[in-house]
């Protein structure tokens, strides 16, 4: 087990059962930048906890600055140089993985193609903070990976410390899909030995002109009651704290995560209805951009 794997697992002993979630193959993308190395460290720790295989991918993006001038005749030499960097990464951080070097028109394509090739259950990518919106690293294609990947994706912010996930926050919109995400997050919390909390965000309402003049939005107590009942139905044997906010959804979720020291947000790909639609390209994507903590985008198998 790597030194970093031992750190992120905290006090979990060798006799403790590994994660119950069916994660057997993890793929992490790296370009050897600080954000992507941090993602590799998180991936190594999760692989240890899951007893999963870990593959680290370097994508040679055709026509980018790094690979410009790399001709087919030079490909073997280029792969060897990248292999040396992988070896140095393993040695410096005491991590273990299978390394792959692939060529494609984008890092996104390479990640998705490799994920299919190795039958990955989870893809991990690093993010950086070049702008206030927290632009995504690896050629700024991580959003595309999240949108198009058939499996769950974990984005890791480059400032995230190498520590266990101890407080998990789950946004819900009371849809069946967010219920499935909540149950999955609860299983992660059990495996990590983490606390679990739920947040439901009600955006400030602008009433369309065709609504009745006497229309009133649900009262805060009614909303809280509905969320509490929803959580009880999903997790009948657990007492899960519930937060109800009035805010823009992504901003509210990320602010709560920061203010109350959550270290992982677990969200689904989309909700079916409600004011909070976790649709990729909208709220979930904004959470990815804004969050300073890891975001686990859950996609159910099949």
PDB file of C-alpha atoms in Angstrom:
ATOM      1  CA  UNK A   1       0.000   0.000   0.000  1.00  0.00           C
ATOM      2  CA  UNK A   2       1.315   3.434  -0.845  1.00  0.00           C
ATOM      3  CA  UNK A   3       2.103   5.972   1.870  1.00  0.00           C
ATOM      4  CA  UNK A   4      -0.589   8.238   0.504  1.00  0.00           C
ATOM      5  CA  UNK A   5      -3.092   5.395   0.497  1.00  0.00           C
ATOM      6  CA  UNK A   6      -2.429   4.829   4.177  1.00  0.00           C
ATOM      7  CA  UNK A   7      -2.919   8.544   4.884  1.00  0.00           C
ATOM      8  CA  UNK A   8      -6.262   8.932   3.175  1.00  0.00           C
ATOM      9  CA  UNK A   9      -7.617   5.769   4.761  1.00  0.00           C
ATOM     10  CA  UNK A  10      -6.974   7.260   8.170  1.00  0.00           C
ATOM     11  CA  UNK A  11      -7.409   4.794  11.015  1.00  0.00           C
ATOM     12  CA  UNK A  12      -9.012   2.032   8.948  1.00  0.00           C
ATOM     13  CA  UNK A  13      -7.142  -1.149   9.751  1.00  0.00           C
ATOM     14  CA  UNK A  14      -6.334  -3.996   7.411  1.00  0.00           C
ATOM     15  CA  UNK A  15      -9.122  -5.996   9.019  1.00  0.00           C
ATOM     16  CA  UNK A  16     -11.820  -3.487   8.083  1.00  0.00           C
ATOM     17  CA  UNK A  17     -13.962  -4.437   5.101  1.00  0.00           C
ATOM     18  CA  UNK A  18     -13.236  -2.619   1.891  1.00  0.00           C
ATOM     19  CA  UNK A  19     -15.761  -0.440   0.134  1.00  0.00           C
ATOM     20  CA  UNK A  20     -19.035  -2.149  -0.657  1.00  0.00           C
ATOM     21  CA  UNK A  21     -19.468  -0.162  -3.872  1.00  0.00           C
ATOM     22  CA  UNK A  22     -18.592  -2.082  -7.010  1.00  0.00           C
ATOM     23  CA  UNK A  23     -15.506  -0.090  -7.986  1.00  0.00           C
ATOM     24  CA  UNK A  24     -12.942  -2.459  -9.431  1.00  0.00           C
ATOM     25  CA  UNK A  25     -11.171  -0.328 -12.019  1.00  0.00           C
ATOM     26  CA  UNK A  26     -10.242   3.347 -11.626  1.00  0.00           C
ATOM     27  CA  UNK A  27      -8.889   5.554 -14.397  1.00  0.00           C
ATOM     28  CA  UNK A  28      -7.123   8.836 -13.649  1.00  0.00           C
ATOM     29  CA  UNK A  29      -5.910  11.343 -16.202  1.00  0.00           C
ATOM     30  CA  UNK A  30      -2.634  13.161 -15.680  1.00  0.00           C
ATOM     31  CA  UNK A  31      -0.553  15.682 -17.578  1.00  0.00           C
ATOM     32  CA  UNK A  32       1.968  15.846 -14.683  1.00  0.00           C
ATOM     33  CA  UNK A  33       0.679  19.247 -13.608  1.00  0.00           C
ATOM     34  CA  UNK A  34       0.080  19.905  -9.910  1.00  0.00           C
ATOM     35  CA  UNK A  35      -3.711  19.493 -10.184  1.00  0.00           C
ATOM     36  CA  UNK A  36      -3.470  16.205 -12.038  1.00  0.00           C
ATOM     37  CA  UNK A  37      -0.823  14.833  -9.669  1.00  0.00           C
ATOM     38  CA  UNK A  38      -3.175  15.590  -6.791  1.00  0.00           C
ATOM     39  CA  UNK A  39      -5.837  13.619  -8.670  1.00  0.00           C
ATOM     40  CA  UNK A  40      -3.421  10.687  -8.975  1.00  0.00           C
ATOM     41  CA  UNK A  41      -2.833  10.755  -5.217  1.00  0.00           C
ATOM     42  CA  UNK A  42      -6.566  10.647  -4.520  1.00  0.00           C
ATOM     43  CA  UNK A  43      -6.989   7.894  -7.104  1.00  0.00           C
ATOM     44  CA  UNK A  44      -4.244   5.818  -5.507  1.00  0.00           C
ATOM     45  CA  UNK A  45      -5.859   6.140  -2.084  1.00  0.00           C
ATOM     46  CA  UNK A  46      -9.290   5.167  -3.394  1.00  0.00           C
ATOM     47  CA  UNK A  47      -7.810   2.228  -5.276  1.00  0.00           C
ATOM     48  CA  UNK A  48      -6.288   0.988  -2.034  1.00  0.00           C
ATOM     49  CA  UNK A  49      -9.569   1.383  -0.189  1.00  0.00           C
ATOM     50  CA  UNK A  50     -11.571  -0.307  -2.962  1.00  0.00           C
ATOM     51  CA  UNK A  51      -8.887  -2.902  -3.668  1.00  0.00           C
ATOM     52  CA  UNK A  52      -9.312  -1.742  -7.254  1.00  0.00           C
ATOM     53  CA  UNK A  53      -6.938  -1.637 -10.187  1.00  0.00           C
ATOM     54  CA  UNK A  54      -5.669   1.840 -11.035  1.00  0.00           C
ATOM     55  CA  UNK A  55      -4.693   3.056 -14.493  1.00  0.00           C
ATOM     56  CA  UNK A  56      -3.045   6.450 -15.033  1.00  0.00           C
ATOM     57  CA  UNK A  57      -3.354   7.923 -18.518  1.00  0.00           C
ATOM     58  CA  UNK A  58      -1.235  10.521 -20.248  1.00  0.00           C
ATOM     59  CA  UNK A  59      -2.882  11.737 -23.446  1.00  0.00           C
ATOM     60  CA  UNK A  60      -0.704  13.097 -26.218  1.00  0.00           C
ATOM     61  CA  UNK A  61      -3.091  15.593 -27.760  1.00  0.00           C
ATOM     62  CA  UNK A  62      -2.368  15.917 -31.455  1.00  0.00           C
ATOM     63  CA  UNK A  63      -1.251  19.398 -32.509  1.00  0.00           C
ATOM     64  CA  UNK A  64      -0.941  20.796 -28.962  1.00  0.00           C
ATOM     65  CA  UNK A  65       2.219  22.575 -27.811  1.00  0.00           C
ATOM     66  CA  UNK A  66       3.520  19.615 -25.813  1.00  0.00           C
ATOM     67  CA  UNK A  67       3.320  17.131 -28.670  1.00  0.00           C
ATOM     68  CA  UNK A  68       4.025  19.413 -31.615  1.00  0.00           C
ATOM     69  CA  UNK A  69       6.646  17.889 -33.846  1.00  0.00           C
ATOM     70  CA  UNK A  70       6.259  14.390 -32.451  1.00  0.00           C
ATOM     71  CA  UNK A  71       6.254  12.338 -35.640  1.00  0.00           C
ATOM     72  CA  UNK A  72       5.242   8.736 -35.909  1.00  0.00           C
ATOM     73  CA  UNK A  73       8.907   7.800 -36.097  1.00  0.00           C
ATOM     74  CA  UNK A  74       9.489   9.513 -32.756  1.00  0.00           C
ATOM     75  CA  UNK A  75       6.474   7.992 -31.022  1.00  0.00           C
ATOM     76  CA  UNK A  76       8.387   5.218 -29.257  1.00  0.00           C
ATOM     77  CA  UNK A  77      10.917   7.702 -27.900  1.00  0.00           C
ATOM     78  CA  UNK A  78       8.124   9.986 -26.754  1.00  0.00           C
ATOM     79  CA  UNK A  79       6.378   7.111 -24.953  1.00  0.00           C
ATOM     80  CA  UNK A  80       9.648   6.214 -23.255  1.00  0.00           C
ATOM     81  CA  UNK A  81      10.085   9.769 -21.977  1.00  0.00           C
ATOM     82  CA  UNK A  82       6.546   9.808 -20.610  1.00  0.00           C
ATOM     83  CA  UNK A  83       7.213   6.407 -19.056  1.00  0.00           C
ATOM     84  CA  UNK A  84      10.194   7.894 -17.235  1.00  0.00           C
ATOM     85  CA  UNK A  85       7.956  10.640 -15.843  1.00  0.00           C
ATOM     86  CA  UNK A  86       5.469   8.024 -14.675  1.00  0.00           C
ATOM     87  CA  UNK A  87       8.291   6.142 -12.955  1.00  0.00           C
ATOM     88  CA  UNK A  88       9.452   9.336 -11.246  1.00  0.00           C
ATOM     89  CA  UNK A  89       5.884  10.038 -10.110  1.00  0.00           C
ATOM     90  CA  UNK A  90       5.593   6.559  -8.600  1.00  0.00           C
ATOM     91  CA  UNK A  91       8.916   6.920  -6.833  1.00  0.00           C
ATOM     92  CA  UNK A  92       8.369  10.423  -5.458  1.00  0.00           C
ATOM     93  CA  UNK A  93       4.847   9.860  -4.136  1.00  0.00           C
ATOM     94  CA  UNK A  94       5.007   6.111  -3.437  1.00  0.00           C
ATOM     95  CA  UNK A  95       1.930   5.356  -5.539  1.00  0.00           C
ATOM     96  CA  UNK A  96       1.172   2.327  -7.669  1.00  0.00           C
ATOM     97  CA  UNK A  97      -0.677   2.150 -10.979  1.00  0.00           C
ATOM     98  CA  UNK A  98      -0.568   0.842 -14.520  1.00  0.00           C
ATOM     99  CA  UNK A  99       0.504   3.620 -16.880  1.00  0.00           C
ATOM    100  CA  UNK A 100      -0.766   4.227 -20.385  1.00  0.00           C
ATOM    101  CA  UNK A 101       0.171   6.746 -23.060  1.00  0.00           C
ATOM    102  CA  UNK A 102      -2.355   7.367 -25.811  1.00  0.00           C
ATOM    103  CA  UNK A 103      -2.671   9.717 -28.773  1.00  0.00           C
ATOM    104  CA  UNK A 104      -5.949  11.392 -29.668  1.00  0.00           C
ATOM    105  CA  UNK A 105      -7.405  14.657 -30.895  1.00  0.00           C
ATOM    106  CA  UNK A 106      -8.308  15.612 -27.310  1.00  0.00           C
ATOM    107  CA  UNK A 107      -7.657  14.479 -23.763  1.00  0.00           C
ATOM    108  CA  UNK A 108     -11.400  14.008 -23.387  1.00  0.00           C
ATOM    109  CA  UNK A 109     -11.506  11.498 -26.229  1.00  0.00           C
ATOM    110  CA  UNK A 110      -8.463   9.672 -24.897  1.00  0.00           C
ATOM    111  CA  UNK A 111      -9.949   9.411 -21.408  1.00  0.00           C
ATOM    112  CA  UNK A 112     -13.290   8.129 -22.656  1.00  0.00           C
ATOM    113  CA  UNK A 113     -11.701   5.652 -25.050  1.00  0.00           C
ATOM    114  CA  UNK A 114      -9.331   4.355 -22.381  1.00  0.00           C
ATOM    115  CA  UNK A 115     -12.153   4.129 -19.840  1.00  0.00           C
ATOM    116  CA  UNK A 116     -13.972   1.823 -22.229  1.00  0.00           C
ATOM    117  CA  UNK A 117     -10.809  -0.151 -22.948  1.00  0.00           C
ATOM    118  CA  UNK A 118     -10.021  -0.867 -19.283  1.00  0.00           C
ATOM    119  CA  UNK A 119     -13.708  -1.152 -18.299  1.00  0.00           C
ATOM    120  CA  UNK A 120     -13.364   1.647 -15.740  1.00  0.00           C
ATOM    121  CA  UNK A 121     -15.946   2.039 -12.975  1.00  0.00           C
ATOM    122  CA  UNK A 122     -14.701   5.502 -11.962  1.00  0.00           C
ATOM    123  CA  UNK A 123     -12.810   8.261 -13.777  1.00  0.00           C
ATOM    124  CA  UNK A 124     -10.852  10.813 -11.730  1.00  0.00           C
ATOM    125  CA  UNK A 125      -9.714  14.184 -13.059  1.00  0.00           C
ATOM    126  CA  UNK A 126      -7.974  17.133 -11.441  1.00  0.00           C
ATOM    127  CA  UNK A 127      -9.109  20.748 -11.463  1.00  0.00           C
ATOM    128  CA  UNK A 128      -7.173  23.951 -11.098  1.00  0.00           C
ATOM    129  CA  UNK A 129      -7.944  27.503 -10.121  1.00  0.00           C
ATOM    130  CA  UNK A 130      -6.760  29.653 -12.998  1.00  0.00           C
ATOM    131  CA  UNK A 131      -9.916  31.752 -12.844  1.00  0.00           C
ATOM    132  CA  UNK A 132     -12.517  32.571 -10.258  1.00  0.00           C
ATOM    133  CA  UNK A 133     -14.748  29.936 -11.817  1.00  0.00           C
ATOM    134  CA  UNK A 134     -12.233  27.191 -11.140  1.00  0.00           C
ATOM    135  CA  UNK A 135     -11.532  26.171 -14.734  1.00  0.00           C
ATOM    136  CA  UNK A 136     -11.099  22.438 -15.241  1.00  0.00           C
ATOM    137  CA  UNK A 137      -7.680  21.052 -16.049  1.00  0.00           C
ATOM    138  CA  UNK A 138      -6.450  18.444 -18.557  1.00  0.00           C
ATOM    139  CA  UNK A 139      -6.986  20.764 -21.492  1.00  0.00           C
ATOM    140  CA  UNK A 140     -10.222  22.070 -19.983  1.00  0.00           C
ATOM    141  CA  UNK A 141     -11.990  18.919 -21.183  1.00  0.00           C
ATOM    142  CA  UNK A 142     -13.031  17.497 -17.824  1.00  0.00           C
ATOM    143  CA  UNK A 143     -16.518  18.921 -18.263  1.00  0.00           C
ATOM    144  CA  UNK A 144     -16.792  16.932 -21.483  1.00  0.00           C
ATOM    145  CA  UNK A 145     -15.633  13.807 -19.683  1.00  0.00           C
ATOM    146  CA  UNK A 146     -18.265  14.311 -17.003  1.00  0.00           C
ATOM    147  CA  UNK A 147     -20.956  14.947 -19.585  1.00  0.00           C
ATOM    148  CA  UNK A 148     -20.167  11.979 -21.821  1.00  0.00           C
ATOM    149  CA  UNK A 149     -18.666   9.332 -19.541  1.00  0.00           C
ATOM    150  CA  UNK A 150     -20.876   6.279 -18.989  1.00  0.00           C
ATOM    151  CA  UNK A 151     -19.512   5.880 -15.443  1.00  0.00           C
ATOM    152  CA  UNK A 152     -19.125   8.028 -12.341  1.00  0.00           C
ATOM    153  CA  UNK A 153     -16.539  10.821 -12.372  1.00  0.00           C
ATOM    154  CA  UNK A 154     -14.663  12.333  -9.420  1.00  0.00           C
ATOM    155  CA  UNK A 155     -13.190  15.810  -9.870  1.00  0.00           C
ATOM    156  CA  UNK A 156     -10.487  16.765  -7.384  1.00  0.00           C
ATOM    157  CA  UNK A 157      -9.561  20.398  -6.790  1.00  0.00           C
ATOM    158  CA  UNK A 158      -5.830  21.011  -6.756  1.00  0.00           C
ATOM    159  CA  UNK A 159      -5.930  22.558  -3.266  1.00  0.00           C
ATOM    160  CA  UNK A 160      -7.698  19.583  -1.663  1.00  0.00           C
ATOM    161  CA  UNK A 161      -5.488  18.237   1.135  1.00  0.00           C
ATOM    162  CA  UNK A 162      -4.524  14.604   1.166  1.00  0.00           C
ATOM    163  CA  UNK A 163      -6.978  13.566   3.862  1.00  0.00           C
ATOM    164  CA  UNK A 164      -9.977  11.200   4.186  1.00  0.00           C
ATOM    165  CA  UNK A 165     -13.486  12.220   3.197  1.00  0.00           C
ATOM    166  CA  UNK A 166     -15.127  12.797   6.571  1.00  0.00           C
ATOM    167  CA  UNK A 167     -18.107  15.035   5.726  1.00  0.00           C
ATOM    168  CA  UNK A 168     -20.195  14.356   2.614  1.00  0.00           C
ATOM    169  CA  UNK A 169     -22.824  16.746   1.246  1.00  0.00           C
ATOM    170  CA  UNK A 170     -25.570  15.581  -1.135  1.00  0.00           C
ATOM    171  CA  UNK A 171     -27.781  18.049  -3.062  1.00  0.00           C
ATOM    172  CA  UNK A 172     -31.286  16.647  -3.676  1.00  0.00           C
ATOM    173  CA  UNK A 173     -34.286  17.849  -5.669  1.00  0.00           C
ATOM    174  CA  UNK A 174     -36.745  15.196  -4.392  1.00  0.00           C
ATOM    175  CA  UNK A 175     -36.684  13.295  -7.705  1.00  0.00           C
ATOM    176  CA  UNK A 176     -36.182   9.543  -8.001  1.00  0.00           C
ATOM    177  CA  UNK A 177     -32.749  10.121  -9.501  1.00  0.00           C
ATOM    178  CA  UNK A 178     -31.579  12.249  -6.594  1.00  0.00           C
ATOM    179  CA  UNK A 179     -32.942   9.564  -4.264  1.00  0.00           C
ATOM    180  CA  UNK A 180     -30.696   7.008  -5.944  1.00  0.00           C
ATOM    181  CA  UNK A 181     -27.763   9.406  -5.623  1.00  0.00           C
ATOM    182  CA  UNK A 182     -28.519   9.897  -1.925  1.00  0.00           C
ATOM    183  CA  UNK A 183     -28.539   6.154  -1.289  1.00  0.00           C
ATOM    184  CA  UNK A 184     -25.247   5.799  -3.146  1.00  0.00           C
ATOM    185  CA  UNK A 185     -23.718   8.656  -1.143  1.00  0.00           C
ATOM    186  CA  UNK A 186     -24.890   6.979   2.061  1.00  0.00           C
ATOM    187  CA  UNK A 187     -23.002   3.839   1.072  1.00  0.00           C
ATOM    188  CA  UNK A 188     -19.895   5.937   0.407  1.00  0.00           C
ATOM    189  CA  UNK A 189     -20.282   7.595   3.811  1.00  0.00           C
ATOM    190  CA  UNK A 190     -20.471   4.201   5.484  1.00  0.00           C
ATOM    191  CA  UNK A 191     -17.388   2.987   3.651  1.00  0.00           C
ATOM    192  CA  UNK A 192     -15.414   6.145   4.443  1.00  0.00           C
ATOM    193  CA  UNK A 193     -16.682   6.378   8.029  1.00  0.00           C
ATOM    194  CA  UNK A 194     -17.989   9.827   7.097  1.00  0.00           C
ATOM    195  CA  UNK A 195     -20.860  12.045   8.204  1.00  0.00           C
ATOM    196  CA  UNK A 196     -23.620  12.575   5.645  1.00  0.00           C
ATOM    197  CA  UNK A 197     -25.795  15.664   5.158  1.00  0.00           C
ATOM    198  CA  UNK A 198     -28.407  16.700   2.602  1.00  0.00           C
ATOM    199  CA  UNK A 199     -29.046  20.106   1.053  1.00  0.00           C
ATOM    200  CA  UNK A 200     -32.070  21.262  -0.938  1.00  0.00           C
ATOM    201  CA  UNK A 201     -31.823  24.660  -2.581  1.00  0.00           C
ATOM    202  CA  UNK A 202     -34.863  26.711  -3.519  1.00  0.00           C
ATOM    203  CA  UNK A 203     -33.993  29.371  -6.040  1.00  0.00           C
ATOM    204  CA  UNK A 204     -35.607  32.805  -5.655  1.00  0.00           C
ATOM    205  CA  UNK A 205     -38.860  32.525  -7.557  1.00  0.00           C
ATOM    206  CA  UNK A 206     -39.886  34.788 -10.398  1.00  0.00           C
ATOM    207  CA  UNK A 207     -43.586  34.160 -11.024  1.00  0.00           C
ATOM    208  CA  UNK A 208     -44.568  34.133 -14.722  1.00  0.00           C
ATOM    209  CA  UNK A 209     -47.361  36.553 -15.663  1.00  0.00           C
ATOM    210  CA  UNK A 210     -49.745  33.714 -16.527  1.00  0.00           C
ATOM    211  CA  UNK A 211     -49.681  32.378 -12.920  1.00  0.00           C
ATOM    212  CA  UNK A 212     -52.719  33.173 -10.724  1.00  0.00           C
ATOM    213  CA  UNK A 213     -52.439  36.488  -8.896  1.00  0.00           C
ATOM    214  CA  UNK A 214     -52.850  34.721  -5.556  1.00  0.00           C
ATOM    215  CA  UNK A 215     -50.096  32.169  -6.260  1.00  0.00           C
ATOM    216  CA  UNK A 216     -47.734  31.680  -3.316  1.00  0.00           C
ATOM    217  CA  UNK A 217     -44.515  29.719  -3.277  1.00  0.00           C
ATOM    218  CA  UNK A 218     -44.320  26.897  -0.723  1.00  0.00           C
ATOM    219  CA  UNK A 219     -43.503  28.111   2.772  1.00  0.00           C
ATOM    220  CA  UNK A 220     -40.018  27.280   4.119  1.00  0.00           C
ATOM    221  CA  UNK A 221     -41.461  24.904   6.726  1.00  0.00           C
ATOM    222  CA  UNK A 222     -43.362  23.046   4.010  1.00  0.00           C
ATOM    223  CA  UNK A 223     -40.215  22.689   1.930  1.00  0.00           C
ATOM    224  CA  UNK A 224     -38.160  21.470   4.886  1.00  0.00           C
ATOM    225  CA  UNK A 225     -40.865  18.987   5.808  1.00  0.00           C
ATOM    226  CA  UNK A 226     -40.938  17.607   2.274  1.00  0.00           C
ATOM    227  CA  UNK A 227     -37.143  17.235   2.205  1.00  0.00           C
ATOM    228  CA  UNK A 228     -37.044  15.538   5.623  1.00  0.00           C
ATOM    229  CA  UNK A 229     -39.754  13.095   4.520  1.00  0.00           C
ATOM    230  CA  UNK A 230     -37.898  12.421   1.270  1.00  0.00           C
ATOM    231  CA  UNK A 231     -34.683  11.627   3.147  1.00  0.00           C
ATOM    232  CA  UNK A 232     -36.511   9.363   5.599  1.00  0.00           C
ATOM    233  CA  UNK A 233     -37.974   7.346   2.740  1.00  0.00           C
ATOM    234  CA  UNK A 234     -34.576   6.930   1.111  1.00  0.00           C
ATOM    235  CA  UNK A 235     -32.641   6.215   4.326  1.00  0.00           C
ATOM    236  CA  UNK A 236     -35.190   5.007   6.895  1.00  0.00           C
ATOM    237  CA  UNK A 237     -32.572   3.812   9.371  1.00  0.00           C
ATOM    238  CA  UNK A 238     -30.447   6.964   9.395  1.00  0.00           C
ATOM    239  CA  UNK A 239     -30.770  10.378  11.002  1.00  0.00           C
ATOM    240  CA  UNK A 240     -29.385  12.671   8.310  1.00  0.00           C
ATOM    241  CA  UNK A 241     -29.084  16.452   8.835  1.00  0.00           C
ATOM    242  CA  UNK A 242     -31.061  18.476   6.295  1.00  0.00           C
ATOM    243  CA  UNK A 243     -30.211  21.978   5.044  1.00  0.00           C
ATOM    244  CA  UNK A 244     -32.728  24.061   3.087  1.00  0.00           C
ATOM    245  CA  UNK A 245     -31.364  27.181   1.416  1.00  0.00           C
ATOM    246  CA  UNK A 246     -32.770  30.015  -0.657  1.00  0.00           C
ATOM    247  CA  UNK A 247     -30.104  30.772  -3.225  1.00  0.00           C
ATOM    248  CA  UNK A 248     -28.834  30.090  -6.682  1.00  0.00           C
ATOM    249  CA  UNK A 249     -28.358  26.344  -6.563  1.00  0.00           C
ATOM    250  CA  UNK A 250     -24.687  25.824  -7.400  1.00  0.00           C
ATOM    251  CA  UNK A 251     -23.583  28.850  -5.394  1.00  0.00           C
ATOM    252  CA  UNK A 252     -25.611  27.731  -2.374  1.00  0.00           C
ATOM    253  CA  UNK A 253     -24.298  24.167  -2.448  1.00  0.00           C
ATOM    254  CA  UNK A 254     -20.658  25.237  -2.778  1.00  0.00           C
ATOM    255  CA  UNK A 255     -20.947  27.965  -0.144  1.00  0.00           C
ATOM    256  CA  UNK A 256     -22.468  25.512   2.341  1.00  0.00           C
ATOM    257  CA  UNK A 257     -19.732  22.983   1.602  1.00  0.00           C
ATOM    258  CA  UNK A 258     -17.086  25.616   2.287  1.00  0.00           C
ATOM    259  CA  UNK A 259     -18.718  27.196   5.338  1.00  0.00           C
ATOM    260  CA  UNK A 260     -19.363  23.880   7.101  1.00  0.00           C
ATOM    261  CA  UNK A 261     -16.153  22.110   6.097  1.00  0.00           C
ATOM    262  CA  UNK A 262     -17.586  19.384   3.906  1.00  0.00           C
ATOM    263  CA  UNK A 263     -14.840  17.614   2.004  1.00  0.00           C
ATOM    264  CA  UNK A 264     -16.882  15.823  -0.681  1.00  0.00           C
ATOM    265  CA  UNK A 265     -19.993  16.707  -2.692  1.00  0.00           C
ATOM    266  CA  UNK A 266     -21.878  13.799  -4.267  1.00  0.00           C
ATOM    267  CA  UNK A 267     -24.383  14.723  -6.957  1.00  0.00           C
ATOM    268  CA  UNK A 268     -26.222  13.007  -9.771  1.00  0.00           C
ATOM    269  CA  UNK A 269     -26.198  13.758 -13.446  1.00  0.00           C
ATOM    270  CA  UNK A 270     -29.703  15.173 -13.525  1.00  0.00           C
ATOM    271  CA  UNK A 271     -32.989  15.410 -11.705  1.00  0.00           C
ATOM    272  CA  UNK A 272     -36.309  14.869 -13.368  1.00  0.00           C
ATOM    273  CA  UNK A 273     -38.218  17.804 -11.970  1.00  0.00           C
ATOM    274  CA  UNK A 274     -38.216  20.542  -9.361  1.00  0.00           C
ATOM    275  CA  UNK A 275     -36.508  23.889  -9.112  1.00  0.00           C
ATOM    276  CA  UNK A 276     -33.155  22.180  -8.724  1.00  0.00           C
ATOM    277  CA  UNK A 277     -32.405  20.273 -11.930  1.00  0.00           C
ATOM    278  CA  UNK A 278     -29.013  18.598 -11.712  1.00  0.00           C
ATOM    279  CA  UNK A 279     -28.624  18.598 -15.474  1.00  0.00           C
ATOM    280  CA  UNK A 280     -25.157  18.387 -16.919  1.00  0.00           C
ATOM    281  CA  UNK A 281     -24.536  21.640 -18.702  1.00  0.00           C
ATOM    282  CA  UNK A 282     -26.360  23.495 -15.948  1.00  0.00           C
ATOM    283  CA  UNK A 283     -26.320  23.069 -12.174  1.00  0.00           C
ATOM    284  CA  UNK A 284     -24.017  20.070 -11.785  1.00  0.00           C
ATOM    285  CA  UNK A 285     -21.543  21.613 -14.205  1.00  0.00           C
ATOM    286  CA  UNK A 286     -21.590  24.865 -12.237  1.00  0.00           C
ATOM    287  CA  UNK A 287     -20.930  22.947  -9.025  1.00  0.00           C
ATOM    288  CA  UNK A 288     -17.890  21.402 -10.702  1.00  0.00           C
ATOM    289  CA  UNK A 289     -16.608  24.841 -11.675  1.00  0.00           C
ATOM    290  CA  UNK A 290     -17.242  26.527  -8.340  1.00  0.00           C
ATOM    291  CA  UNK A 291     -16.442  23.829  -5.813  1.00  0.00           C
ATOM    292  CA  UNK A 292     -13.226  23.942  -3.831  1.00  0.00           C
ATOM    293  CA  UNK A 293     -13.797  20.362  -2.628  1.00  0.00           C
ATOM    294  CA  UNK A 294     -13.950  17.114  -4.618  1.00  0.00           C
ATOM    295  CA  UNK A 295     -17.187  16.512  -6.529  1.00  0.00           C
ATOM    296  CA  UNK A 296     -18.324  12.937  -7.166  1.00  0.00           C
ATOM    297  CA  UNK A 297     -20.719  12.795 -10.132  1.00  0.00           C
ATOM    298  CA  UNK A 298     -22.695   9.589  -9.667  1.00  0.00           C
ATOM    299  CA  UNK A 299     -23.911   7.709 -12.712  1.00  0.00           C
ATOM    300  CA  UNK A 300     -25.741   4.440 -12.018  1.00  0.00           C
ATOM    301  CA  UNK A 301     -24.574   1.381 -13.906  1.00  0.00           C
ATOM    302  CA  UNK A 302     -26.444   0.792 -17.124  1.00  0.00           C
TER     303      UNK A 302
END
